[in-house]
Amino acid sequence: MTYERENIQKITGYTPGEQPDSLTVIKLNTNENPYPPSEAVMRTLRNMKAEVLRRYPPPNAQEFCGVAAQMHGVKPENIIATNGGDELLRLAMTTFVDPLQSIGYAEPSYSLYPVLAEINNSPVVRIPLNENWSLPQDFAEQLNKEDVKLAFIVNPHAPSGYLTDVATLARMAETFKGVLLIDEAYVDFVDPDLHYNSMQLLERYDNVLILRSLSKGYSLAGLRYGYGIGNKSIIEPMLTKTKDSYNVDAISQHLALAALNDRETAAKTWRAVRTERQRLINHLKEIGFVCTDSQANFLLATVPDNLRGGAKFIYESLKRNDIFVRYFDAGRLRGSLRISIGKPDENDVLLKALRKLV
Ligand SMILES: Cc1ncc(COP(=O)(O)O)c(C=O)c1O
């Protein structure tokens, strides 16, 4: 006997990346920041008062939203705090898409999107990315043709790290008739010289919803904290109708606030990751891998053609040596590995193991 809805019976659910118990594993498979969170965050945690736990938390994380709003040059009413960026994705689905209405994204992309669609019983429109991982010119037109209500653009793109520029995003927002969710889970690692800033889109387009996460940029994947930024007409229904009353807990709110208030410490880790990203790319190319020019805290490395066993073989061999990277056994990603940028010594161990294998 099963009590599941019919569409839930049919789906398999999301498969998270492996989380090994051992702390000695070199873990380059789920894009965590290799550096610890700021000392200000840890101090806030140590000094947490029992009273904070006795009471319900502020329902809309008002203090956090105030600080985030100031940081982005928007109003607090333009921000919703969520239990990880993932909760924002789920809220967007619940709020803007009826069952049987479509969602869309460019493929390949974050594998949670189709799972959320399946849960909602929503068809998925998958539009292949160009060879260089850029969005097809007519992406928005294709979405409109299929009457898509909610579309996702992950920027920088996962798993390639490709960055779509703001002018292209503006064109998409202008043309697309539904809600355009720009998933910036990895945006903190973008080279500042590129002057990427999508906030300007919010002044011109009321259909844009930007996702931010503290998981990667602020080394807080374990905390589960993210937020959405958008026009009031996008934020308010999620804030007042579809989210749980107390969706972010009291401890998270305090720690997230401490993290934003000490952005400079996080920014040091972003600089370190960028430096290592370039070093890793240079060495991987030397070994014979084809690497994308990533703007995220990971890179996509395509395994040399002449290597027996290919990407799967390398993934498994590394794993036997306690080095975890991500292998996707699907579509155009089959010949590649997604490697999170580790600390210099971790990357050295990886490079040494790869040199031995190749
Ligand atoms: C593309 C993308 N978006 C959103 C998220 C959600 O991150 P979190 O829920 O940890 O904030 C992730 C996490 O891996 C991701 O890869």
GROMACS .gro file of C-alpha atoms and ligand atoms in nm, residues 84-86 110 154 183 185-186 213 215-216 224, ligand 1:
model
   28
   84GLY     CA    1   1.931   2.773   0.205
   85GLY     CA    2   1.897   2.889  -0.152
   86ASP     CA    3   1.716   2.560  -0.212
  110TYR     CA    4   2.148   2.232  -1.131
  154VAL     CA    5   2.233   2.977  -1.295
  183ASP     CA    6   2.054   3.167  -0.940
  185ALA     CA    7   2.473   3.066  -0.561
  186TYR     CA    8   2.837   3.106  -0.679
  213SER     CA    9   2.340   3.169  -0.079
  215SER     CA   10   2.670   2.823   0.170
  216LYS     CA   11   2.966   2.882  -0.058
  224ARG     CA   12   2.142   2.639   0.548
  359LIG     C1   13   2.327   2.613  -0.871
  359LIG     C2   14   2.288   2.605  -0.729
  359LIG     N1   15   2.187   2.679  -0.686
  359LIG     C3   16   2.146   2.676  -0.558
  359LIG     C4   17   2.208   2.595  -0.467
  359LIG     C5   18   2.153   2.594  -0.327
  359LIG     O1   19   2.246   2.616  -0.231
  359LIG     P1   20   2.207   2.623  -0.077
  359LIG     O2   21   2.071   2.562  -0.061
  359LIG     O3   22   2.313   2.548  -0.007
  359LIG     O4   23   2.204   2.771  -0.045
  359LIG     C6   24   2.314   2.514  -0.508
  359LIG     C7   25   2.380   2.422  -0.414
  359LIG     O5   26   2.461   2.341  -0.444
  359LIG     C8   27   2.356   2.520  -0.641
  359LIG     O6   28   2.456   2.445  -0.687
   0.00000   0.00000   0.00000
